[in-house]
PDB file of C-alpha atoms in Angstrom:
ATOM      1  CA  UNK S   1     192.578  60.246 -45.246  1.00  0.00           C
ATOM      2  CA  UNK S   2     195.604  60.379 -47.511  1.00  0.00           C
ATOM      3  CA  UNK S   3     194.981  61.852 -51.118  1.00  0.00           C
ATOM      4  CA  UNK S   4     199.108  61.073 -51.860  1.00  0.00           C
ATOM      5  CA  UNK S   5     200.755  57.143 -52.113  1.00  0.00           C
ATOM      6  CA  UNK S   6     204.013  59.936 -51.650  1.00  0.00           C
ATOM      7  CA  UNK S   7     203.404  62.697 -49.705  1.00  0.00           C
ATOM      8  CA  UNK S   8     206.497  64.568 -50.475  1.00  0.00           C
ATOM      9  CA  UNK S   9     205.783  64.565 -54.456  1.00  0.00           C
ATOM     10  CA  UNK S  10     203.782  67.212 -54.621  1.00  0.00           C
ATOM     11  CA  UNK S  11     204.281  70.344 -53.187  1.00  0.00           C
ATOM     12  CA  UNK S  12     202.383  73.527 -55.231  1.00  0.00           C
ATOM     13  CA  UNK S  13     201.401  75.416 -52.079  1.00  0.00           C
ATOM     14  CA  UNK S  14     200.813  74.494 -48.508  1.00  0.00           C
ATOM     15  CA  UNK S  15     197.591  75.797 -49.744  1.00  0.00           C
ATOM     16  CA  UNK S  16     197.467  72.930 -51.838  1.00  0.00           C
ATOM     17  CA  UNK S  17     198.138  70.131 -48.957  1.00  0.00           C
ATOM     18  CA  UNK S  18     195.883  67.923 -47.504  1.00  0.00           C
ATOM     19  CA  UNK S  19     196.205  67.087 -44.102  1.00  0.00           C
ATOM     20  CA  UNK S  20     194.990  63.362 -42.564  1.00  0.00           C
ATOM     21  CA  UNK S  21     194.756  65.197 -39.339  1.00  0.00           C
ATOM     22  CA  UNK S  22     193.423  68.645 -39.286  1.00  0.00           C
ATOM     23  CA  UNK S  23     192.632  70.864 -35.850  1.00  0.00           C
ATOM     24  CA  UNK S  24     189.628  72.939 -35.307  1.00  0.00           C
ATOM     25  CA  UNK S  25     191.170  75.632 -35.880  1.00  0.00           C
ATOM     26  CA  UNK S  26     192.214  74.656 -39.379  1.00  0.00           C
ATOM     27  CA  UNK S  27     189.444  73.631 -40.439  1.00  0.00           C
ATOM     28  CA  UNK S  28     187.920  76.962 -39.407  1.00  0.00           C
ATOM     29  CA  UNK S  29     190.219  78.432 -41.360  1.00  0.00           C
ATOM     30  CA  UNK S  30     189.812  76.632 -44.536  1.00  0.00           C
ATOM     31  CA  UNK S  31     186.084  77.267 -44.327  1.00  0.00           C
ATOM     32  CA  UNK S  32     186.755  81.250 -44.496  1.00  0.00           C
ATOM     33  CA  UNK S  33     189.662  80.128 -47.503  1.00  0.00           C
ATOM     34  CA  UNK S  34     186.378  77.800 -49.145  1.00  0.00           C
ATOM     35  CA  UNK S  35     184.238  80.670 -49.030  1.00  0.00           C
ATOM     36  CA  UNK S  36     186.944  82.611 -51.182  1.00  0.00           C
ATOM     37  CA  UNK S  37     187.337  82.056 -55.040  1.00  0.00           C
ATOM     38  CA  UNK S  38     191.117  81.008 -55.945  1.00  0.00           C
ATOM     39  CA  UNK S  39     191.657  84.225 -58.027  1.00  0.00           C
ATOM     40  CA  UNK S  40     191.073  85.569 -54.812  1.00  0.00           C
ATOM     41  CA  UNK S  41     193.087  83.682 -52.363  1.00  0.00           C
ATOM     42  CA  UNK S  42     196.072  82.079 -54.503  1.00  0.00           C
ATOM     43  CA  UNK S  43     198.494  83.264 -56.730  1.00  0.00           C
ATOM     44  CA  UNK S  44     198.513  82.708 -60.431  1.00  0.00           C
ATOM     45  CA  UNK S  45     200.192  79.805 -62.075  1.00  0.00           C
ATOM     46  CA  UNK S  46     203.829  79.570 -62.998  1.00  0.00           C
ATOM     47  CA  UNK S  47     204.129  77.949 -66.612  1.00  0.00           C
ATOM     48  CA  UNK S  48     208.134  77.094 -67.673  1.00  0.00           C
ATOM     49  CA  UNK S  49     208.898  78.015 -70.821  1.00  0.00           C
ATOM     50  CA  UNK S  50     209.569  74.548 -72.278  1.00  0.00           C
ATOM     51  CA  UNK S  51     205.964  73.569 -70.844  1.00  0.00           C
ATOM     52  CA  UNK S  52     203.238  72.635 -72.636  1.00  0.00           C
ATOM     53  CA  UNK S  53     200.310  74.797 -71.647  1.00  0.00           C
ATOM     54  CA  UNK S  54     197.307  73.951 -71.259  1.00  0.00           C
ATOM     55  CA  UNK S  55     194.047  76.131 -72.552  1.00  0.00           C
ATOM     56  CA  UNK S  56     192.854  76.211 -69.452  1.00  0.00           C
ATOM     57  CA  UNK S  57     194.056  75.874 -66.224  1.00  0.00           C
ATOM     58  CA  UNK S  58     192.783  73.247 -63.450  1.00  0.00           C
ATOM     59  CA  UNK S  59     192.010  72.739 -60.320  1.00  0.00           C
ATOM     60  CA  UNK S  60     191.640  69.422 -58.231  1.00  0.00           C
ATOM     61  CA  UNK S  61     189.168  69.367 -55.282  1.00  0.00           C
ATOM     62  CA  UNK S  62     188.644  66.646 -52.946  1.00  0.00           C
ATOM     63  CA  UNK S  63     185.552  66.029 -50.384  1.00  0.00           C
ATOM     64  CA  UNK S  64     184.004  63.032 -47.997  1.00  0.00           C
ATOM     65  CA  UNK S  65     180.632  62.738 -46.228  1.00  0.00           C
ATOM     66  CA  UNK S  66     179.573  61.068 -43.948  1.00  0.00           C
ATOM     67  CA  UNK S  67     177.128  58.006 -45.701  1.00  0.00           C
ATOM     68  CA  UNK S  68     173.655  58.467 -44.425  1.00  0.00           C
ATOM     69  CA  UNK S  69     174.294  62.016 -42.716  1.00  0.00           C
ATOM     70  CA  UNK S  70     172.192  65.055 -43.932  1.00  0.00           C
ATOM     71  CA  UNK S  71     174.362  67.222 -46.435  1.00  0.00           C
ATOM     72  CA  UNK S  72     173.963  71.159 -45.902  1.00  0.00           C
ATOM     73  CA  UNK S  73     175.332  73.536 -48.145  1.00  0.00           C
ATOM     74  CA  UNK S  74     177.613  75.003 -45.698  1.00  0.00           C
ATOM     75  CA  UNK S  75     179.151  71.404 -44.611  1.00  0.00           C
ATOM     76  CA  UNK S  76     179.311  70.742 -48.382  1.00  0.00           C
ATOM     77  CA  UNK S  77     181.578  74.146 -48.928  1.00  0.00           C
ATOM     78  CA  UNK S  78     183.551  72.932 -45.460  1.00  0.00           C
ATOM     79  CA  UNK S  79     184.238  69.675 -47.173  1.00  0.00           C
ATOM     80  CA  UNK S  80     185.945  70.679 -50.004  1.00  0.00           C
ATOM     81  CA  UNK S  81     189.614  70.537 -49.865  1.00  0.00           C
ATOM     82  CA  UNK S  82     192.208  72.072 -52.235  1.00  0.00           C
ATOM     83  CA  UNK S  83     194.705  69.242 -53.467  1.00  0.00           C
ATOM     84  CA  UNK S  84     196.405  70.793 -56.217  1.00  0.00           C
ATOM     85  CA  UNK S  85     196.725  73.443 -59.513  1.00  0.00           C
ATOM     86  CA  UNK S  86     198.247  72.764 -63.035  1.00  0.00           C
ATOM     87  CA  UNK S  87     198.123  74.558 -66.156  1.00  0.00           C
ATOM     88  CA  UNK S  88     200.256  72.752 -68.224  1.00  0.00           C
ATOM     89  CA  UNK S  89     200.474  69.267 -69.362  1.00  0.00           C
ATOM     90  CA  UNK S  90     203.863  68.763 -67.223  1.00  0.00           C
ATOM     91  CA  UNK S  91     202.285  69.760 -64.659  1.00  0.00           C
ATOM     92  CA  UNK S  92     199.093  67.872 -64.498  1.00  0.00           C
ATOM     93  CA  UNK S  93     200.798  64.566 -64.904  1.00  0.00           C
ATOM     94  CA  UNK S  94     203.017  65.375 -61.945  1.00  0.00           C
ATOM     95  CA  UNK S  95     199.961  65.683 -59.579  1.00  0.00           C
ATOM     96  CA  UNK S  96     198.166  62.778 -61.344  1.00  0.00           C
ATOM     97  CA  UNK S  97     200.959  60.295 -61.289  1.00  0.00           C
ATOM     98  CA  UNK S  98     201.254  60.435 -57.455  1.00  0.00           C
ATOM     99  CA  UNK S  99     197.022  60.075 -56.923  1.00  0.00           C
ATOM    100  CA  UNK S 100     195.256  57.471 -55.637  1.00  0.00           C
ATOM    101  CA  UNK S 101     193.176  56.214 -58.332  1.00  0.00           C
ATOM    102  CA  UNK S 102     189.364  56.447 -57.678  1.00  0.00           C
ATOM    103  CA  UNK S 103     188.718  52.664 -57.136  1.00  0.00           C
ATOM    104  CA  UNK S 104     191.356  53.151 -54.393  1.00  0.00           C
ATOM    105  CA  UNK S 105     189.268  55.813 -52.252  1.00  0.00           C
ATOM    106  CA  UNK S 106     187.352  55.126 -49.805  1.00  0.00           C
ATOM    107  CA  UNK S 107     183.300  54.810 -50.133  1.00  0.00           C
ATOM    108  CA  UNK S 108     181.371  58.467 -50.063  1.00  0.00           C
ATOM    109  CA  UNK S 109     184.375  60.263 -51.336  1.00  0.00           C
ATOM    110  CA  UNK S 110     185.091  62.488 -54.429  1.00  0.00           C
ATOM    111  CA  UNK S 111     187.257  64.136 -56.864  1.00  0.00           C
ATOM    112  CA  UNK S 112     186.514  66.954 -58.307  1.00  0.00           C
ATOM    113  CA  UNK S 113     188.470  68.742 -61.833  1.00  0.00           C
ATOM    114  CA  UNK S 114     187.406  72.375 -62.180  1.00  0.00           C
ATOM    115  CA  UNK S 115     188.888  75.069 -63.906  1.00  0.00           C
ATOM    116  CA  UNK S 116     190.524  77.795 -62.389  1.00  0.00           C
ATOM    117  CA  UNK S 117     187.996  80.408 -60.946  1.00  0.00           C
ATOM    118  CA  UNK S 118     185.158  77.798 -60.720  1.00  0.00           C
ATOM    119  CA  UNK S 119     183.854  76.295 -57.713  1.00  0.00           C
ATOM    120  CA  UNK S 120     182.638  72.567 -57.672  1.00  0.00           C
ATOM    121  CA  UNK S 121     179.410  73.503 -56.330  1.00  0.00           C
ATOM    122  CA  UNK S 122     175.937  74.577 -57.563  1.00  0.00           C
ATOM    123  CA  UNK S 123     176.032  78.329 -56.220  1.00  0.00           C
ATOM    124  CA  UNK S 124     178.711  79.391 -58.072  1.00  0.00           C
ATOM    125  CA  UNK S 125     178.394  81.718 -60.730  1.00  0.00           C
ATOM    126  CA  UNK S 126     179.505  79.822 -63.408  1.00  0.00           C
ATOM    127  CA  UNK S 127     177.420  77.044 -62.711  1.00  0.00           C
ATOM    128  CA  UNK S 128     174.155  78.487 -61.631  1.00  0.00           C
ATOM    129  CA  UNK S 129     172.251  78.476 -64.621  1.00  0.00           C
ATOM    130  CA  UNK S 130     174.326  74.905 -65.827  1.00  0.00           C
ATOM    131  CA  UNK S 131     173.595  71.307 -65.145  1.00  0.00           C
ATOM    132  CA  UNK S 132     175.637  68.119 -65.284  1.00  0.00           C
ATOM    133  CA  UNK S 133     175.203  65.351 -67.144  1.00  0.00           C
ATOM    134  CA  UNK S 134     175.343  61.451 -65.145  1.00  0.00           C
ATOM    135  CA  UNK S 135     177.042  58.159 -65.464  1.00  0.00           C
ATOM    136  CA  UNK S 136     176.640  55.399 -63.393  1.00  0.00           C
ATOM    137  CA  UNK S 137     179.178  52.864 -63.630  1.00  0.00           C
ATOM    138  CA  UNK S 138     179.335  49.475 -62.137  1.00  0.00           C
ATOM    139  CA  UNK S 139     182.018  48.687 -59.901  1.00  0.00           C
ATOM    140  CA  UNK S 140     185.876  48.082 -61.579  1.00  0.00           C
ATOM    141  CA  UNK S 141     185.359  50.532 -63.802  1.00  0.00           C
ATOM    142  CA  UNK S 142     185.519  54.096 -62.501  1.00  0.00           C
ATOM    143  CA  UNK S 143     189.603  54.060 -62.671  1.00  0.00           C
ATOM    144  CA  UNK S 144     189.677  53.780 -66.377  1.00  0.00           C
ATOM    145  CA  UNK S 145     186.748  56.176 -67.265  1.00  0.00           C
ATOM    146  CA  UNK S 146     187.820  59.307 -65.281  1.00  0.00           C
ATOM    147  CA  UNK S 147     191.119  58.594 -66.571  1.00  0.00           C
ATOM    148  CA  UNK S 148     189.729  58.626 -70.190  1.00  0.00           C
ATOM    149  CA  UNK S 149     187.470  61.585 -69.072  1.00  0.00           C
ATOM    150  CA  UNK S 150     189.757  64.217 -67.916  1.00  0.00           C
ATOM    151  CA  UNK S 151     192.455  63.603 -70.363  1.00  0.00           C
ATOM    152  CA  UNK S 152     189.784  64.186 -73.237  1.00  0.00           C
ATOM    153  CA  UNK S 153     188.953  67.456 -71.286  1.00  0.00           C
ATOM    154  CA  UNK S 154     192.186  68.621 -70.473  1.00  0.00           C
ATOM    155  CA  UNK S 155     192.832  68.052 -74.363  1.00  0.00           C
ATOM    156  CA  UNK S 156     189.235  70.001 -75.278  1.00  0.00           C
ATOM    157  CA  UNK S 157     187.694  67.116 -77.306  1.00  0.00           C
ATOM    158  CA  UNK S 158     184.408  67.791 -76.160  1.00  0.00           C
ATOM    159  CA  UNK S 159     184.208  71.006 -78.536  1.00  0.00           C
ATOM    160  CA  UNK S 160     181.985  73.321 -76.795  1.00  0.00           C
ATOM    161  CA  UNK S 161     184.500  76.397 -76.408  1.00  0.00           C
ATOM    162  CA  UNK S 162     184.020  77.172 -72.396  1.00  0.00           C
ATOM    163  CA  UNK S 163     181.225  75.584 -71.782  1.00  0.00           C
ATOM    164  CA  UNK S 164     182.454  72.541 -70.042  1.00  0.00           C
ATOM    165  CA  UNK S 165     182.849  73.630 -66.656  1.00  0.00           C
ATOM    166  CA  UNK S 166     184.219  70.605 -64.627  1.00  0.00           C
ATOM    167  CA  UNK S 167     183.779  66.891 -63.342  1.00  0.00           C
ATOM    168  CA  UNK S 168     183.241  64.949 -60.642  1.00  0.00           C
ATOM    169  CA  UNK S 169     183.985  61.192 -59.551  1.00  0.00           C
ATOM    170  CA  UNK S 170     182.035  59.952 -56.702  1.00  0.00           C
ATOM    171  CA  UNK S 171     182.573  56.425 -54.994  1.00  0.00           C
ATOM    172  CA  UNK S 172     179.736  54.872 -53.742  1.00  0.00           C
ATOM    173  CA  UNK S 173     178.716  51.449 -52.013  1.00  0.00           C
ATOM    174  CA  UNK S 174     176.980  49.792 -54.757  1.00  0.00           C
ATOM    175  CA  UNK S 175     178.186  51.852 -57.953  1.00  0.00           C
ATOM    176  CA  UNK S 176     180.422  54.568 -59.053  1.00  0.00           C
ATOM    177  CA  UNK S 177     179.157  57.831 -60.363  1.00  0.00           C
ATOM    178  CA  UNK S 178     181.164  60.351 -63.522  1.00  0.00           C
ATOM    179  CA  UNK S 179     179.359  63.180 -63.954  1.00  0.00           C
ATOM    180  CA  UNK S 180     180.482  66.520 -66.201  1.00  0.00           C
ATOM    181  CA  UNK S 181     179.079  70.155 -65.736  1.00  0.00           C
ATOM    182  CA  UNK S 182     178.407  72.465 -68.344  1.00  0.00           C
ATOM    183  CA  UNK S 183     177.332  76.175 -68.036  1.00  0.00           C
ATOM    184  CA  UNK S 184     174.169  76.318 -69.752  1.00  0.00           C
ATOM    185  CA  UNK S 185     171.337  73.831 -69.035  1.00  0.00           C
ATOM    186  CA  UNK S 186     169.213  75.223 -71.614  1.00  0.00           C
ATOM    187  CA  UNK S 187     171.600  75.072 -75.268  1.00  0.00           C
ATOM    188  CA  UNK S 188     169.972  71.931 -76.457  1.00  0.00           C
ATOM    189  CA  UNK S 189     173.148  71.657 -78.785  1.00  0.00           C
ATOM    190  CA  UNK S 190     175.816  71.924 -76.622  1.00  0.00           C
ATOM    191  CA  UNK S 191     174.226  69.386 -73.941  1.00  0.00           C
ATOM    192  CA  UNK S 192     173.770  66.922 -76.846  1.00  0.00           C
ATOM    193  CA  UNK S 193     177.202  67.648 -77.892  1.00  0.00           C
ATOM    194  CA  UNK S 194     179.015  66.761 -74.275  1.00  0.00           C
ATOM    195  CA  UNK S 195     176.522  63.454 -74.206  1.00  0.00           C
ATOM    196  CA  UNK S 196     177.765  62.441 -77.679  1.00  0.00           C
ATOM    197  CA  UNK S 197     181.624  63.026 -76.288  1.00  0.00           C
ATOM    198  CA  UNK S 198     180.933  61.560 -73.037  1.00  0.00           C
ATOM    199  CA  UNK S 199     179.581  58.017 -74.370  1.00  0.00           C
ATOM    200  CA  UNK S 200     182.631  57.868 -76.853  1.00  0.00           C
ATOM    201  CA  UNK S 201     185.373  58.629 -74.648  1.00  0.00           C
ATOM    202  CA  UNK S 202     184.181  56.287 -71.650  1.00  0.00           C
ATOM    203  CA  UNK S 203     182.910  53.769 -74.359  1.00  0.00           C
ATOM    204  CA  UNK S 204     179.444  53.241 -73.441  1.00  0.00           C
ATOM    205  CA  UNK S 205     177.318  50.851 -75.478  1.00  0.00           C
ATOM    206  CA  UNK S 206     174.346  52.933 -77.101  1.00  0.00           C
ATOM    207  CA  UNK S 207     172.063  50.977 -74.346  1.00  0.00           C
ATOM    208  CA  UNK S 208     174.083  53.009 -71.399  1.00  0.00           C
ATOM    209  CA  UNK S 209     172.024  55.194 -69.092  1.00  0.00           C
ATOM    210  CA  UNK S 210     172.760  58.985 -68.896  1.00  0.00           C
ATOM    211  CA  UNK S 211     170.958  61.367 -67.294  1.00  0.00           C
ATOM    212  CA  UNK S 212     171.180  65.448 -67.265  1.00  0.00           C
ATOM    213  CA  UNK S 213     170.246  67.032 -64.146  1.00  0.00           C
ATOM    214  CA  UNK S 214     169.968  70.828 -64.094  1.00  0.00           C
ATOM    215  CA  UNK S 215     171.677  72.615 -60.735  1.00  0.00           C
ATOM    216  CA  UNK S 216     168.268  74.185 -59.963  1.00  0.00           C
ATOM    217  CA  UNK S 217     166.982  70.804 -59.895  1.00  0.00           C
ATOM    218  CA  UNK S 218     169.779  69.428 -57.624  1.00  0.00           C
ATOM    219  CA  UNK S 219     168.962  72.636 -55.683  1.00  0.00           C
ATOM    220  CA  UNK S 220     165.739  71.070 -54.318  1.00  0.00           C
ATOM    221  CA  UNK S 221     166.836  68.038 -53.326  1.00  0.00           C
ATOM    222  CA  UNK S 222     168.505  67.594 -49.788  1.00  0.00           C
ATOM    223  CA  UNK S 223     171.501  65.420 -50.631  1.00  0.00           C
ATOM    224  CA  UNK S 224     174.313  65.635 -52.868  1.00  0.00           C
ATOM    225  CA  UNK S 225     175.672  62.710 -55.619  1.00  0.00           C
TER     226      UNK S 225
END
C-alpha cells in the first residue's frame, strides 16, 4: 500500500517512511521500534523560526487488517506504521497536502492523529483510564469530516486543555467510522464538552448517532473499530 500520491514529498525521517514492500526482517524490526514510545526512539522536532507552532505536536499513524481475521493486541501494535511528525502549522500541511484522502484508502484501513508521546492504542498510559467517543458516517463523507476534525484539533477548539488525546479514521465496507479519544472516561464535563465540539465541527444534525466507548470496555471485546 502507498500512503503518498508523491513519494518523494515527504521526507521527515526514514523512520517516518512507509514502505509498499517490507521484508521480514523489517517488519521485525519495526515491531521492537512499535513497542518503543517516540520520545524514546526519535528525535525531537525542528520548528523554523518563521513557523507557526503548533501547541502540541502530532503524530500520524497508519494500520490495515485483514477483514474478518482475529485482531490480537500484539498484531494490532505490529500494524501500526509511523508516516510522519509536525509541530507546526507549515509543517502539518506539508504532510497533509501529499495524503491520500480517507475515501481514497482501501477498505479495513486507518489513520490515526496522536500527539507526540501517545500511542494510538488502548494500553498506553495516557489512554488507559480514557475512552473515545464514535461517529458513523455513511459513505462520501469521511473526506470532509476528518478534514474538518483534525484542523479543529490541531487549532484546540474543542477546549478541554490536554484532554483530547487523538483520532482515528477507519474505512469500512458499508460505512466509515471518526472517532476522538480523550483521557478521562469518567469527567462527565469534559466528555460532554468533546460531543458538543464533535457534532458542530462535522455538522451533524441533532438526530446523529454518537456513542462513547470507554478503553476498558473495548478491552473486552476481541476486535478492534
Amino acid at each position: 500500500y502507498l500512503l503518498f500520491q508523491e513519494t518523494h514529498a515527504v521526507n521527515y525521517s526514514s523512520t517516518c517512511r512507509l514502505k509498499a514492500n517490507e521484508d521480514n526482517a523489517d517488519d521485525e524490526t519495526q515491531s521492537k521500534d512499535n513497542k518503543k514510545t517516540e520520545k524514546d526512539s526519535l528525535p525531537s522536532i525542528e520548528i523554523n523560526p518563521n513557523e507557526h507552532k503548533l501547541q502540541y505536536a502530532y503524530a500520524l499513524w497508519y494500520s490495515r487488517r485483514n477483514p474478518g481475521k482475529q485482531s490480537s493486541i500484539q498484531s494490532y501494535d505490529q500494524n501500526l506504521k509511523l508516516v510522519g511528525r509536525f509541530a507546526s502549522v507549515e509543517q502539518f500541511w506539508s504532510l497533509y497536502s501529499h495524503l491520500v484522502r480517507p475515501s481514497e484508502l482501501t477498505t479495513s484501513t486507518d489513520f490515526h492523529l496522536f500527539k507526540v508521546g501517545i500511542k494510538p492504542m488502548w494500553e498506553d498510559e495516557a489512554n488507559q483510564k480514557g475512552g473515545k467517543w464514535i461517529v458513523r458516517l455513511r459513505k462520501g463523507l469521511v473526506s470532509r469530516c476528518w478534514e474538518n476534525l483534525i484542523l479543529a484539533m490541531l487549532g484546540e477548539q474543542f477546549m478541554v486543555g490536554e484532554e483530547i488525546c487523538g483520532a482515528v479514521v477507519s474505512i469500512r465496507f458499508q460505512e466509515d467510522i471518526i472517532c476522538v479519544w480523550n483521557k478521562t472516561a469518567s469527567d462527565y464535563a469534559t466528555t460532554s464538552r468533546i460531543r458538543d465540539t464533535l457534532r458542530r465541527v462535522l455538522h451533524l444534525p441533532a438526530s446523529a448517532s454518537m456513542e462513547y466507548k470507554t478503553h476498558n470496555e473495548s478491552l473486552k471485546n476481541v476486535h478492534r473499530l
